[in-house]
Amino acid sequence: MRTMAVIGTGLIGTSVALAASRRGMTVFLMDRDPATARTAAALGAGRATTPGEPVDLAVIAVPPSHVGAVLGESQTRGLARSYTDVASVKAEPERAALSGAPDPARYIGGHPLAGRERSGPLAARAELFQGRNWVLTPSRLTSDEAFNRALELVALCEAVPVVMRSQDHDAALAVTSHVPHLMASLMAARLREGPAELSRVAGQGLRDATRTAGGDSRLWGDIVRSNAPAIAGVLKDLHTDLSRLVPALDALARPGGVDRDHGMRTLVDLLDRGASGVAGIPGPRHRAAPGDPRVRVVVPDRPGELARLLADVAELGVVGEDAVVDTGGEAGRTGGGLTVRFTVSPTLADRMTAELGAAGWDAVRERAVRPTGPMGTTESTGPMGTTGPTVLPVGTS
């Protein structure tokens, strides 16, 4: 591919455009708000204009309920040779494409599993998708050409393609994303009615539980409406659990009640199920392996700097236990402070270095040493010694 059009220049659309432009593609930016498209262009994401001839791929970055209409209009005017989208609901856009698009064979659904709590083009990053899964949902009519161009887009963004059926995607996202967002919103709404001293005791646990509640309510309203059946099913299961938990807590609240033991067993059972569910989440935790690269960060000798670093790396899925601290070395030679090294996966090393650097940290990816040579020698890889993404065939359409 050499040319691309991005329709919708919010966080995801602009991030796609930045990643593609960085790899030398000519990108055209379109948005119903021309000022938003111009903002994305000013960031270096492409040109805020309509292409004069069909581009290789059009990326539709609009809310789920609008994908079908935008796809139909774009195909009618011959905007591109192939089309994909980045909406977080897939079955509804697929149905719209199959029933109303002039040429549904040129379309394939897509959803990069990446984002931020902030929205708009100013929050976009070219590195947003590095190492993240990017779901592709080909329909029964999707052509090989459209599929291959979507795979090329995923590779350009340094993401990992995962192939699923659209219905399977929506059922999974209801559990992993859509319902958790609603739970965060419900919990955050309680803060408006809490005691006056609440702000003095709010800690990291509360921030973790409500982190996503600040998202764009109109966009999330569209997402929830588009995936309402799957979300309702999960909420009904949660309601069943809550209908057991509330009576258990009532029993525990009554001094000397005969049901206290039963209430405690119910409570512990629910907590055990939760612990088991968390254990099944595929990390961001990464077990170090021989040859994994390290990211070295120099921490200034000022109070709170190490805590700030650990908070920044936590957003990348890296925890403090993965760090090794050296009070000498690089930092010691430059007047105090610490040198902190994180051993991470090859896919994460470059993204971590780039994002920490953008946040003002002195971060460097160190060469990976592989002590596996047959004669006691070592092998090493340089900063670019990573491998490209591979297809993970989770399902078929």
Short mmCIF file of C-alpha atoms in Angstrom, two decimals:
data_model
loop_
_atom_site.label_atom_id
_atom_site.label_comp_id
_atom_site.label_asym_id
_atom_site.label_seq_id
_atom_site.Cartn_x
_atom_site.Cartn_y
_atom_site.Cartn_z
CA MET A 1 0.00 0.00 0.00
CA ARG A 2 1.08 3.53 -0.76
CA THR A 3 -2.01 5.63 -0.10
CA MET A 4 -4.64 5.68 2.64
CA ALA A 5 -7.65 7.72 3.68
CA VAL A 6 -8.67 8.04 7.33
CA ILE A 7 -12.27 9.08 7.94
CA GLY A 8 -12.60 10.36 11.49
CA THR A 9 -9.58 12.00 13.10
CA GLY A 10 -10.11 11.31 16.78
CA LEU A 11 -7.69 9.40 18.99
CA ILE A 12 -7.70 6.11 17.04
CA GLY A 13 -8.01 7.51 13.53
CA THR A 14 -5.21 10.02 14.06
CA SER A 15 -3.00 7.39 15.70
CA VAL A 16 -3.47 5.13 12.67
CA ALA A 17 -2.63 8.02 10.37
CA LEU A 18 0.48 8.94 12.37
CA ALA A 19 1.74 5.35 12.28
CA ALA A 20 1.13 5.05 8.53
CA SER A 21 2.67 8.44 7.74
CA ARG A 22 5.75 7.54 9.76
CA ARG A 23 6.19 4.52 7.46
CA GLY A 24 6.10 6.68 4.34
CA MET A 25 2.47 6.31 3.27
CA THR A 26 0.51 9.20 1.81
CA VAL A 27 -2.47 9.70 4.13
CA PHE A 28 -5.56 11.81 3.48
CA LEU A 29 -7.54 12.99 6.51
CA MET A 30 -11.28 13.58 6.55
CA ASP A 31 -13.62 14.50 9.38
CA ARG A 32 -17.07 16.04 9.67
CA ASP A 33 -15.29 18.77 11.69
CA PRO A 34 -12.66 20.26 9.33
CA ALA A 35 -10.80 21.82 12.28
CA THR A 36 -10.25 18.37 13.78
CA ALA A 37 -8.79 17.09 10.51
CA ARG A 38 -6.53 20.14 10.29
CA THR A 39 -5.36 19.51 13.85
CA ALA A 40 -4.42 15.95 12.92
CA ALA A 41 -2.61 17.23 9.84
CA ALA A 42 -0.66 19.72 11.95
CA LEU A 43 0.55 16.77 14.04
CA GLY A 44 2.03 15.20 10.92
CA ALA A 45 -0.72 12.61 10.41
CA GLY A 46 -1.32 13.46 6.74
CA ARG A 47 -3.13 15.91 4.50
CA ALA A 48 -6.50 17.36 5.48
CA THR A 49 -7.98 16.95 2.03
CA THR A 50 -9.91 14.49 -0.12
CA PRO A 51 -7.80 12.34 -2.49
CA GLY A 52 -8.13 13.01 -6.19
CA GLU A 53 -8.14 9.30 -7.07
CA PRO A 54 -8.94 6.05 -5.23
CA VAL A 55 -6.55 5.24 -2.39
CA ASP A 56 -5.40 1.74 -1.54
CA LEU A 57 -7.24 1.57 1.78
CA ALA A 58 -9.83 3.67 3.62
CA VAL A 59 -9.88 3.38 7.42
CA ILE A 60 -13.28 4.32 8.87
CA ALA A 61 -12.74 5.64 12.39
CA VAL A 62 -16.28 6.61 13.45
CA PRO A 63 -18.69 5.26 16.13
CA PRO A 64 -20.10 1.77 15.42
CA SER A 65 -23.59 2.92 14.41
CA HIS A 66 -22.14 5.22 11.72
CA VAL A 67 -19.76 2.74 10.07
CA GLY A 68 -22.36 1.33 7.66
CA ALA A 69 -23.47 4.74 6.36
CA VAL A 70 -19.91 6.02 5.97
CA LEU A 71 -18.87 2.80 4.20
CA GLY A 72 -21.80 3.00 1.79
CA GLU A 73 -21.19 6.66 0.97
CA SER A 74 -17.43 6.14 0.54
CA GLN A 75 -17.87 3.15 -1.76
CA THR A 76 -20.48 4.98 -3.81
CA ARG A 77 -17.98 7.74 -4.63
CA GLY A 78 -15.10 5.31 -5.15
CA LEU A 79 -12.89 6.55 -2.34
CA ALA A 80 -10.74 3.43 -2.01
CA ARG A 81 -9.94 -0.02 -3.33
CA SER A 82 -10.43 -1.63 0.09
CA TYR A 83 -12.09 -0.58 3.34
CA THR A 84 -11.82 -1.37 7.03
CA ASP A 85 -12.98 0.20 10.27
CA VAL A 86 -11.72 0.45 13.86
CA ALA A 87 -14.99 0.37 15.82
CA SER A 88 -15.15 -1.63 19.06
CA VAL A 89 -18.37 -3.40 17.96
CA LYS A 90 -18.21 -5.59 14.88
CA ALA A 91 -21.48 -7.45 14.20
CA GLU A 92 -23.59 -4.34 13.51
CA PRO A 93 -21.14 -2.79 10.99
CA GLU A 94 -20.81 -6.17 9.29
CA ARG A 95 -24.58 -6.50 8.93
CA ALA A 96 -24.76 -2.98 7.54
CA ALA A 97 -21.99 -3.74 5.03
CA LEU A 98 -23.61 -6.97 3.84
CA SER A 99 -27.06 -5.42 3.47
CA GLY A 100 -26.31 -1.93 2.24
CA ALA A 101 -22.76 -1.40 0.95
CA PRO A 102 -22.34 -1.32 -2.84
CA ASP A 103 -19.42 -3.78 -2.68
CA PRO A 104 -19.20 -5.65 0.67
CA ALA A 105 -16.36 -7.82 -0.65
CA ARG A 106 -14.04 -4.82 -0.38
CA TYR A 107 -14.73 -4.42 3.37
CA ILE A 108 -13.29 -6.13 6.42
CA GLY A 109 -14.09 -5.26 10.01
CA GLY A 110 -11.27 -4.34 12.37
CA HIS A 111 -10.72 -3.33 15.99
CA PRO A 112 -7.34 -2.39 17.49
CA LEU A 113 -7.35 -3.24 21.19
CA ALA A 114 -5.68 -0.04 22.25
CA GLY A 115 -6.78 3.32 23.54
CA ARG A 116 -6.40 5.97 26.19
CA GLU A 117 -8.71 7.72 28.62
CA ARG A 118 -8.16 10.93 26.67
CA SER A 119 -9.83 11.52 23.31
CA GLY A 120 -9.27 13.65 20.23
CA PRO A 121 -6.31 14.05 17.87
CA LEU A 122 -4.09 15.73 20.45
CA ALA A 123 -4.08 12.48 22.45
CA ALA A 124 -2.99 10.41 19.43
CA ARG A 125 0.33 8.56 19.31
CA ALA A 126 1.98 6.70 16.46
CA GLU A 127 3.11 4.05 18.97
CA LEU A 128 -0.39 3.45 20.36
CA PHE A 129 -0.79 0.04 18.70
CA GLN A 130 2.69 -1.40 19.14
CA GLY A 131 2.46 -4.93 20.48
CA ARG A 132 -1.33 -4.70 20.89
CA ASN A 133 -3.80 -7.18 19.41
CA TRP A 134 -5.77 -5.93 16.40
CA VAL A 135 -8.88 -8.00 15.71
CA LEU A 136 -9.94 -8.57 12.10
CA THR A 137 -13.43 -9.92 11.39
CA PRO A 138 -13.73 -10.96 7.73
CA SER A 139 -17.28 -11.64 6.59
CA ARG A 140 -18.27 -14.48 4.28
CA LEU A 141 -17.84 -12.07 1.34
CA THR A 142 -14.55 -10.37 2.28
CA SER A 143 -12.05 -10.62 -0.58
CA ASP A 144 -8.46 -11.73 -0.21
CA GLU A 145 -7.36 -8.29 -1.38
CA ALA A 146 -9.27 -6.53 1.42
CA PHE A 147 -8.00 -9.04 3.97
CA ASN A 148 -4.37 -8.63 2.89
CA ARG A 149 -4.55 -4.84 2.94
CA ALA A 150 -5.95 -4.95 6.47
CA LEU A 151 -3.09 -7.24 7.48
CA GLU A 152 -0.65 -4.77 5.96
CA LEU A 153 -2.23 -1.96 7.97
CA VAL A 154 -1.83 -3.97 11.17
CA ALA A 155 1.84 -4.58 10.32
CA LEU A 156 2.39 -0.88 9.60
CA CYS A 157 1.06 -0.08 13.07
CA GLU A 158 3.27 -2.82 14.60
CA ALA A 159 0.25 -4.57 16.09
CA VAL A 160 -0.59 -8.28 16.25
CA PRO A 161 -3.46 -9.47 14.02
CA VAL A 162 -6.11 -11.72 15.55
CA VAL A 163 -8.85 -13.20 13.35
CA MET A 164 -12.32 -13.74 14.85
CA ARG A 165 -15.96 -13.90 13.86
CA SER A 166 -17.75 -10.61 14.48
CA GLN A 167 -20.25 -12.19 16.90
CA ASP A 168 -17.46 -13.82 18.91
CA HIS A 169 -15.65 -10.48 19.10
CA ASP A 170 -18.72 -8.69 20.44
CA ALA A 171 -19.44 -11.38 23.04
CA ALA A 172 -15.84 -11.20 24.27
CA LEU A 173 -15.69 -7.39 24.32
CA ALA A 174 -18.89 -7.23 26.33
CA VAL A 175 -17.03 -9.03 29.14
CA THR A 176 -13.57 -7.51 28.75
CA SER A 177 -14.39 -3.89 27.88
CA HIS A 178 -18.00 -2.76 27.62
CA VAL A 179 -19.39 -4.00 30.94
CA PRO A 180 -16.22 -3.00 32.85
CA HIS A 181 -16.70 0.53 31.47
CA LEU A 182 -20.29 0.58 32.71
CA MET A 183 -19.18 -0.72 36.13
CA ALA A 184 -16.55 2.02 36.30
CA SER A 185 -19.20 4.61 35.47
CA LEU A 186 -21.62 3.25 38.08
CA MET A 187 -18.91 3.30 40.74
CA ALA A 188 -17.73 6.78 39.75
CA ALA A 189 -21.32 8.04 39.91
CA ARG A 190 -21.43 7.03 43.57
CA LEU A 191 -18.61 9.50 44.24
CA ARG A 192 -20.99 12.38 43.62
CA GLU A 193 -23.05 11.28 46.62
CA GLY A 194 -20.24 10.17 48.94
CA PRO A 195 -19.24 11.74 52.25
CA ALA A 196 -17.45 15.08 52.31
CA GLU A 197 -14.15 13.49 53.39
CA LEU A 198 -14.10 11.07 50.47
CA SER A 199 -11.34 12.88 48.57
CA ARG A 200 -8.98 12.48 51.53
CA VAL A 201 -9.16 8.69 51.48
CA ALA A 202 -9.43 8.03 47.73
CA GLY A 203 -6.46 5.90 46.71
CA GLN A 204 -5.05 3.95 43.80
CA GLY A 205 -7.64 1.21 44.11
CA LEU A 206 -10.44 3.69 43.44
CA ARG A 207 -8.51 5.24 40.56
CA ASP A 208 -8.02 1.79 39.03
CA ALA A 209 -11.71 0.91 39.41
CA THR A 210 -12.96 4.15 37.84
CA ARG A 211 -10.16 4.85 35.36
CA THR A 212 -12.27 4.49 32.21
CA ALA A 213 -15.32 6.36 33.51
CA GLY A 214 -14.03 9.67 32.12
CA GLY A 215 -14.39 8.54 28.50
CA ASP A 216 -16.52 10.26 25.87
CA SER A 217 -20.10 9.54 27.01
CA ARG A 218 -21.59 9.96 23.53
CA LEU A 219 -19.14 7.53 21.98
CA TRP A 220 -19.63 5.01 24.78
CA GLY A 221 -23.39 5.40 24.52
CA ASP A 222 -23.12 4.43 20.85
CA ILE A 223 -20.86 1.46 21.67
CA VAL A 224 -23.19 0.13 24.36
CA ARG A 225 -26.28 0.55 22.18
CA SER A 226 -24.57 -1.26 19.30
CA ASN A 227 -23.64 -4.24 21.51
CA ALA A 228 -26.66 -4.14 23.82
CA PRO A 229 -27.66 -7.85 23.60
CA ALA A 230 -24.25 -9.18 24.62
CA ILE A 231 -23.83 -6.53 27.33
CA ALA A 232 -27.29 -7.25 28.77
CA GLY A 233 -26.40 -10.94 29.08
CA VAL A 234 -23.30 -10.18 31.12
CA LEU A 235 -25.16 -7.71 33.33
CA LYS A 236 -27.85 -10.32 34.04
CA ASP A 237 -25.14 -12.69 35.29
CA LEU A 238 -23.73 -9.89 37.45
CA HIS A 239 -27.22 -9.22 38.78
CA THR A 240 -27.48 -12.87 39.81
CA ASP A 241 -24.23 -12.59 41.75
CA LEU A 242 -25.32 -9.32 43.38
CA SER A 243 -28.63 -10.92 44.39
CA ARG A 244 -26.57 -13.46 46.37
CA LEU A 245 -24.08 -10.94 47.74
CA VAL A 246 -26.53 -8.42 49.20
CA PRO A 247 -28.38 -10.93 51.44
CA ALA A 248 -25.00 -12.34 52.51
CA LEU A 249 -23.85 -8.88 53.61
CA ASP A 250 -27.17 -8.28 55.39
CA ALA A 251 -26.63 -11.51 57.32
CA LEU A 252 -23.09 -10.47 58.26
CA ALA A 253 -24.33 -7.08 59.43
CA ARG A 254 -26.73 -8.62 61.98
CA PRO A 255 -24.89 -9.32 65.27
CA GLY A 256 -25.33 -12.93 66.31
CA GLY A 257 -27.47 -13.78 63.31
CA VAL A 258 -27.94 -17.47 62.55
CA ASP A 259 -27.09 -16.88 58.87
CA ARG A 260 -23.67 -15.31 59.44
CA ASP A 261 -21.75 -18.46 58.57
CA HIS A 262 -23.72 -18.91 55.36
CA GLY A 263 -23.21 -15.25 54.51
CA MET A 264 -19.45 -15.55 55.00
CA ARG A 265 -19.29 -18.68 52.81
CA THR A 266 -21.19 -16.86 50.07
CA LEU A 267 -18.90 -13.84 50.31
CA VAL A 268 -15.70 -15.91 50.26
CA ASP A 269 -16.99 -17.95 47.32
CA LEU A 270 -17.58 -14.78 45.29
CA LEU A 271 -14.14 -13.42 46.22
CA ASP A 272 -12.49 -16.73 45.30
CA ARG A 273 -14.22 -16.72 41.92
CA GLY A 274 -12.94 -13.22 41.34
CA ALA A 275 -9.38 -14.19 42.21
CA SER A 276 -9.63 -17.16 39.86
CA GLY A 277 -10.89 -14.92 37.06
CA VAL A 278 -8.05 -12.41 37.48
CA ALA A 279 -5.53 -15.25 37.34
CA GLY A 280 -6.88 -16.19 33.91
CA ILE A 281 -6.27 -12.77 32.35
CA PRO A 282 -3.35 -13.00 29.90
CA GLY A 283 -0.70 -10.65 31.41
CA PRO A 284 0.64 -7.66 30.75
CA ARG A 285 2.97 -9.45 33.17
CA HIS A 286 5.94 -10.82 31.27
CA ARG A 287 8.24 -13.56 32.51
CA ALA A 288 11.80 -12.69 31.56
CA ALA A 289 13.42 -15.06 29.08
CA PRO A 290 17.04 -15.36 27.94
CA GLY A 291 17.64 -12.72 25.30
CA ASP A 292 14.85 -10.38 26.36
CA PRO A 293 15.90 -6.72 26.07
CA ARG A 294 16.12 -4.31 28.98
CA VAL A 295 15.00 -0.72 29.16
CA ARG A 296 17.35 1.45 31.24
CA VAL A 297 15.92 4.56 32.87
CA VAL A 298 17.95 7.14 34.79
CA VAL A 299 15.95 8.53 37.71
CA PRO A 300 16.95 11.96 39.07
CA ASP A 301 17.85 12.23 42.75
CA ARG A 302 14.66 14.04 43.75
CA PRO A 303 11.89 12.91 46.12
CA GLY A 304 9.01 11.17 44.36
CA GLU A 305 10.79 10.58 41.03
CA LEU A 306 10.97 6.79 41.38
CA ALA A 307 7.28 6.64 42.29
CA ARG A 308 6.48 8.78 39.25
CA LEU A 309 8.46 6.40 37.03
CA LEU A 310 6.67 3.34 38.42
CA ALA A 311 3.31 5.04 37.80
CA ASP A 312 4.30 5.79 34.19
CA VAL A 313 5.48 2.25 33.44
CA ALA A 314 2.34 0.84 35.10
CA GLU A 315 0.33 2.40 32.27
CA LEU A 316 2.35 0.20 29.91
CA GLY A 317 1.59 -2.95 31.90
CA VAL A 318 4.98 -3.08 33.64
CA VAL A 319 5.10 -3.46 37.41
CA GLY A 320 7.75 -2.52 39.94
CA GLU A 321 8.64 -6.15 40.60
CA ASP A 322 10.06 -6.30 37.08
CA ALA A 323 12.67 -3.65 37.91
CA VAL A 324 16.27 -3.87 39.10
CA VAL A 325 17.63 -0.74 40.82
CA ASP A 326 21.30 0.29 40.66
CA THR A 327 22.44 3.26 42.77
CA GLY A 328 25.75 3.45 40.91
CA GLY A 329 26.37 3.06 37.21
CA GLU A 330 25.03 5.70 34.85
CA ALA A 331 23.14 7.69 37.49
CA GLY A 332 25.94 7.46 40.05
CA ARG A 333 28.48 8.90 37.63
CA THR A 334 26.27 11.88 36.89
CA GLY A 335 25.71 13.10 40.41
CA GLY A 336 23.44 10.68 42.26
CA GLY A 337 20.07 9.16 41.62
CA LEU A 338 19.18 5.68 40.46
CA THR A 339 19.48 3.59 37.36
CA VAL A 340 16.43 1.36 36.94
CA ARG A 341 16.35 -1.51 34.45
CA PHE A 342 13.17 -3.25 33.29
CA THR A 343 13.36 -6.58 31.46
CA VAL A 344 10.45 -6.66 29.04
CA SER A 345 9.32 -8.43 25.90
CA PRO A 346 10.97 -7.42 22.61
CA THR A 347 7.64 -6.07 21.37
CA LEU A 348 7.23 -3.81 24.38
CA ALA A 349 10.84 -2.56 24.62
CA ASP A 350 10.70 -0.05 21.75
CA ARG A 351 7.24 1.21 22.71
CA MET A 352 8.29 1.61 26.33
CA THR A 353 11.45 3.49 25.37
CA ALA A 354 9.53 5.83 23.07
CA GLU A 355 6.70 6.58 25.50
CA LEU A 356 8.99 7.14 28.48
CA GLY A 357 11.19 9.40 26.34
CA ALA A 358 8.13 11.40 25.30
CA ALA A 359 7.25 11.77 29.00
CA GLY A 360 10.69 13.28 29.70
CA TRP A 361 12.56 10.24 31.03
CA ASP A 362 16.12 9.36 30.05
CA ALA A 363 15.18 5.91 28.73
CA VAL A 364 17.38 3.69 26.54
CA ARG A 365 16.82 0.20 25.19
CA GLU A 366 19.85 -1.91 26.00
CA ARG A 367 21.17 -4.72 23.86
CA ALA A 368 19.77 -8.14 24.69
CA VAL A 369 22.33 -10.78 25.65
CA ARG A 370 21.63 -14.40 24.78
CA PRO A 371 23.92 -16.75 26.74
CA THR A 372 23.09 -19.70 24.52
CA GLY A 373 26.10 -20.12 22.27
CA PRO A 374 27.39 -23.71 21.92
CA MET A 375 30.97 -22.78 22.95
CA GLY A 376 30.16 -20.49 25.86
CA THR A 377 29.82 -17.47 23.57
CA THR A 378 26.96 -15.01 23.63
CA GLU A 379 24.72 -13.64 20.97
CA SER A 380 23.14 -10.20 21.06
CA THR A 381 20.55 -8.24 19.17
CA GLY A 382 20.52 -4.53 18.53
CA PRO A 383 17.72 -2.08 19.23
CA MET A 384 15.81 -3.11 16.10
CA GLY A 385 16.14 -6.85 16.60
CA THR A 386 12.43 -7.53 16.90
CA THR A 387 10.18 -9.73 14.84
CA GLY A 388 7.06 -8.70 12.99
CA PRO A 389 3.52 -9.60 14.06
CA THR A 390 2.03 -12.96 13.26
CA VAL A 391 -1.54 -14.02 12.67
CA LEU A 392 -3.19 -15.69 15.64
CA PRO A 393 -6.11 -17.75 14.23
CA VAL A 394 -8.58 -17.47 17.10
CA GLY A 395 -11.56 -18.23 14.87
CA THR A 396 -12.86 -18.13 11.35
CA SER A 397 -15.84 -16.55 9.67
#
